[in-house]
C-alpha cells in the first residue's frame, strides 16, 4: 500500500544515514523519498522480507545488499508497486510518486521484439509523450544526446538484440535519462557488464546523485559499495542494518546476514 509520507512511523525504529561530513543523522531529520513501515513481503506462504522499517531520504545514494535470498529484488519490486506488502505500508513522498523509474535485472527484459536502440531509449519519454503524440525534433535530439552521454553515439539504428551486454546496459541507462525521474531504482545494474561500462555508468550514477536524485541499487560487489555508495541497506530476510556504509558492512553484520539467510535465528 502506498500512502502519504507524512504519517508517523508507528512502531518503527528509524535508521540513521550518513551526513555530508560522514557523521550519522537521524533519517527522520531529512526529507523522506520512501518510507517503509513494518513491511512484510512475500508470495503464497513464503515470506522474503520481514518487518522492514526505515527511510530512504531524498537525494541519497543507497546500495541494497545481502546474500542470495535476502529479499533485495523482492524489495525493489515492492518499491515499484509490482508487489504489494503482505503487511505494513510503503510510503512515497507525494511529489515523487509519479517520478520513479526502475531498471530491472537483465534477465527480466524481453529482447525478442524487433526494436532499434534509438526506439528503446525513446521509450523513456513514454510517460511524457503518451501513445499518440509523435516525437518532435527536440525529443529526437534528447535521445541522441542520451546515446552520446552513455557512449553509444551512432548506435541508434542498431537492433537491440545485436548489442553486447555492456552496450545494452548503456542503452538502458540512456532510457533512464529520457525518463528524467527523481527516484531511480536499479536491480543488479552491473551484473555481467565489462569494467569500462561499469566505470562509465557509475560516473552517471554520481552525476544523478549530484543533481539531488534518490538512487537505490541492488549490488553484490561490496568493494564497489564501499567505494561509491555512502549509504547501504543490508538485508537478511529482514533489515540487518541501514545507514552509513562503513558501519553497515561490518564483519559482524555480514555474518549475521548470512546466518539469517541460512535459516538461523537472531
Short mmCIF file of C-alpha atoms in Angstrom, two decimals, residues 27-226:
data_model
loop_
_atom_site.label_atom_id
_atom_site.label_comp_id
_atom_site.label_asym_id
_atom_site.label_seq_id
_atom_site.Cartn_x
_atom_site.Cartn_y
_atom_site.Cartn_z
CA UNK A 27 16.80 9.68 8.78
CA UNK A 28 13.64 11.36 10.03
CA UNK A 29 15.53 14.70 10.09
CA UNK A 30 15.85 14.61 6.30
CA UNK A 31 13.02 14.86 3.79
CA UNK A 32 11.90 11.30 3.01
CA UNK A 33 11.58 9.94 -0.51
CA UNK A 34 10.35 6.49 0.52
CA UNK A 35 9.40 5.15 3.94
CA UNK A 36 8.95 1.54 5.00
CA UNK A 37 6.66 0.92 7.95
CA UNK A 38 6.74 -2.61 9.30
CA UNK A 39 6.73 -4.03 5.78
CA UNK A 40 6.40 -7.77 5.21
CA UNK A 41 6.89 -9.03 1.66
CA UNK A 42 6.36 -12.41 0.07
CA UNK A 43 4.08 -14.56 -2.04
CA UNK A 44 1.94 -17.59 -1.31
CA UNK A 45 3.23 -18.95 2.02
CA UNK A 46 6.81 -17.70 1.69
CA UNK A 47 7.92 -14.50 3.41
CA UNK A 48 11.01 -12.92 1.82
CA UNK A 49 11.29 -9.74 3.92
CA UNK A 50 10.06 -9.40 7.50
CA UNK A 51 9.14 -6.27 9.44
CA UNK A 52 11.27 -3.79 7.47
CA UNK A 53 11.26 -0.23 8.80
CA UNK A 54 13.22 2.79 7.70
CA UNK A 55 13.57 5.77 5.38
CA UNK A 56 15.26 6.46 2.07
CA UNK A 57 15.81 10.23 2.35
CA UNK A 58 15.61 12.37 -0.75
CA UNK A 59 18.89 12.84 -2.58
CA UNK A 60 20.67 9.83 -1.09
CA UNK A 61 22.68 7.14 -2.88
CA UNK A 62 21.96 3.76 -1.27
CA UNK A 63 23.22 0.27 -2.03
CA UNK A 64 20.83 -2.59 -1.27
CA UNK A 65 22.98 -5.57 -0.33
CA UNK A 66 22.72 -9.02 1.22
CA UNK A 67 23.29 -12.71 0.45
CA UNK A 68 21.29 -14.55 -2.20
CA UNK A 69 17.73 -14.93 -0.97
CA UNK A 70 17.98 -11.91 1.34
CA UNK A 71 14.97 -10.19 -0.28
CA UNK A 72 16.74 -7.49 -2.29
CA UNK A 73 14.93 -7.90 -5.60
CA UNK A 74 11.68 -8.53 -3.75
CA UNK A 75 12.01 -5.16 -2.05
CA UNK A 76 12.72 -3.44 -5.38
CA UNK A 77 9.54 -4.98 -6.82
CA UNK A 78 7.59 -3.69 -3.85
CA UNK A 79 9.03 -0.19 -4.16
CA UNK A 80 7.87 -0.05 -7.79
CA UNK A 81 4.39 -1.30 -6.93
CA UNK A 82 4.79 -4.66 -8.68
CA UNK A 83 4.39 -6.47 -5.35
CA UNK A 84 2.03 -5.40 -2.57
CA UNK A 85 3.11 -5.80 1.05
CA UNK A 86 1.57 -8.69 2.93
CA UNK A 87 1.63 -6.39 5.95
CA UNK A 88 2.72 -2.83 6.62
CA UNK A 89 2.98 0.16 4.33
CA UNK A 90 5.33 1.65 1.76
CA UNK A 91 5.04 5.41 1.55
CA UNK A 92 6.32 7.51 -1.31
CA UNK A 93 6.54 11.27 -0.93
CA UNK A 94 3.52 12.67 -2.82
CA UNK A 95 5.62 14.81 -5.16
CA UNK A 96 7.74 11.81 -6.14
CA UNK A 97 5.11 9.13 -6.66
CA UNK A 98 4.99 9.76 -10.42
CA UNK A 99 8.72 10.45 -10.76
CA UNK A 100 10.06 6.97 -10.06
CA UNK A 101 11.90 4.81 -12.61
CA UNK A 102 13.26 1.29 -12.35
CA UNK A 103 15.90 -0.66 -14.25
CA UNK A 104 15.11 -4.37 -13.68
CA UNK A 105 17.54 -7.27 -13.92
CA UNK A 106 18.59 -8.02 -17.48
CA UNK A 107 17.01 -11.49 -17.22
CA UNK A 108 13.59 -9.83 -16.92
CA UNK A 109 13.95 -7.97 -20.24
CA UNK A 110 12.31 -9.36 -23.38
CA UNK A 111 14.59 -8.59 -26.31
CA UNK A 112 12.69 -10.70 -28.82
CA UNK A 113 10.61 -7.75 -30.04
CA UNK A 114 12.35 -6.10 -33.02
CA UNK A 115 13.26 -2.59 -31.92
CA UNK A 116 16.15 -0.27 -32.63
CA UNK A 117 18.45 1.11 -29.96
CA UNK A 118 17.07 4.60 -30.69
CA UNK A 119 13.49 3.44 -30.10
CA UNK A 120 14.47 1.61 -26.91
CA UNK A 121 15.94 4.81 -25.49
CA UNK A 122 12.97 6.86 -26.73
CA UNK A 123 10.66 4.68 -24.60
CA UNK A 124 12.00 6.64 -21.65
CA UNK A 125 9.87 9.57 -22.81
CA UNK A 126 6.69 7.47 -22.98
CA UNK A 127 5.32 8.89 -19.72
CA UNK A 128 5.51 12.38 -21.19
CA UNK A 129 4.55 11.78 -24.83
CA UNK A 130 1.92 9.08 -24.36
CA UNK A 131 0.70 6.66 -27.01
CA UNK A 132 -0.45 9.17 -29.63
CA UNK A 133 1.91 12.11 -29.58
CA UNK A 134 4.81 11.79 -32.02
CA UNK A 135 8.39 12.73 -31.24
CA UNK A 136 9.42 16.22 -32.23
CA UNK A 137 12.86 17.47 -33.19
CA UNK A 138 13.68 18.32 -29.56
CA UNK A 139 12.69 14.80 -28.44
CA UNK A 140 14.91 13.21 -31.08
CA UNK A 141 17.78 15.46 -30.09
CA UNK A 142 17.30 14.35 -26.46
CA UNK A 143 17.56 10.69 -27.50
CA UNK A 144 20.73 11.36 -29.49
CA UNK A 145 22.19 13.31 -26.57
CA UNK A 146 21.45 10.43 -24.19
CA UNK A 147 23.09 7.94 -26.55
CA UNK A 148 26.14 10.19 -26.74
CA UNK A 149 26.26 10.52 -22.94
CA UNK A 150 26.42 6.73 -22.49
CA UNK A 151 28.97 6.17 -25.24
CA UNK A 152 26.58 4.87 -27.90
CA UNK A 153 26.72 7.68 -30.45
CA UNK A 154 25.96 6.19 -33.86
CA UNK A 155 24.27 3.08 -32.42
CA UNK A 156 20.70 4.36 -32.75
CA UNK A 157 19.89 2.33 -35.85
CA UNK A 158 21.26 -0.92 -34.43
CA UNK A 159 18.71 -3.59 -33.33
CA UNK A 160 18.82 -4.12 -29.58
CA UNK A 161 19.19 -7.88 -29.96
CA UNK A 162 22.59 -7.31 -31.60
CA UNK A 163 24.00 -5.25 -28.73
CA UNK A 164 26.54 -6.72 -26.33
CA UNK A 165 25.65 -6.93 -22.66
CA UNK A 166 27.57 -3.76 -21.88
CA UNK A 167 26.07 -1.87 -24.83
CA UNK A 168 22.54 -2.91 -23.83
CA UNK A 169 23.09 -1.68 -20.29
CA UNK A 170 24.37 1.64 -21.64
CA UNK A 171 21.21 1.93 -23.76
CA UNK A 172 19.02 1.19 -20.73
CA UNK A 173 20.80 3.90 -18.75
CA UNK A 174 20.16 6.27 -21.67
CA UNK A 175 16.47 5.34 -21.43
CA UNK A 176 16.56 6.30 -17.75
CA UNK A 177 17.99 9.68 -18.76
CA UNK A 178 14.94 10.25 -21.00
CA UNK A 179 12.67 9.26 -18.11
CA UNK A 180 14.25 12.05 -16.01
CA UNK A 181 12.93 10.57 -12.75
CA UNK A 182 13.77 11.88 -9.30
CA UNK A 183 13.83 8.39 -7.74
CA UNK A 184 15.82 5.72 -9.60
CA UNK A 185 15.80 2.03 -8.65
CA UNK A 186 18.31 -0.38 -10.19
CA UNK A 187 18.34 -4.14 -9.75
CA UNK A 188 21.87 -5.50 -10.27
CA UNK A 189 22.77 -2.87 -12.89
CA UNK A 190 26.39 -4.05 -13.28
CA UNK A 191 25.86 -7.81 -13.46
CA UNK A 192 27.79 -9.38 -16.37
CA UNK A 193 28.96 -5.95 -17.54
CA UNK A 194 32.55 -5.18 -18.53
CA UNK A 195 34.76 -2.96 -16.38
CA UNK A 196 34.80 0.04 -18.75
CA UNK A 197 30.99 0.08 -18.95
CA UNK A 198 30.70 -0.27 -15.18
CA UNK A 199 33.01 2.70 -14.60
CA UNK A 200 31.14 4.86 -17.13
CA UNK A 201 27.73 4.02 -15.68
CA UNK A 202 28.93 4.55 -12.11
CA UNK A 203 30.02 8.02 -13.19
CA UNK A 204 26.48 8.61 -14.46
CA UNK A 205 25.03 7.50 -11.12
CA UNK A 206 27.25 10.01 -9.36
CA UNK A 207 26.08 12.75 -11.73
CA UNK A 208 22.45 11.91 -10.98
CA UNK A 209 23.20 11.86 -7.26
CA UNK A 210 24.86 15.28 -7.52
CA UNK A 211 21.64 16.55 -9.16
CA UNK A 212 19.74 15.59 -6.00
CA UNK A 213 18.11 12.42 -7.27
CA UNK A 214 17.42 9.49 -4.93
CA UNK A 215 19.15 6.32 -6.12
CA UNK A 216 18.70 2.80 -4.74
CA UNK A 217 20.72 -0.01 -6.35
CA UNK A 218 20.89 -3.74 -5.68
CA UNK A 219 24.57 -4.70 -5.71
CA UNK A 220 26.75 -7.71 -4.91
CA UNK A 221 30.22 -6.16 -5.19
CA UNK A 222 30.90 -4.92 -1.66
CA UNK A 223 34.14 -3.20 -2.69
CA UNK A 224 32.12 -1.17 -5.18
CA UNK A 225 29.58 -0.36 -2.48
CA UNK A 226 32.28 0.81 -0.09
#
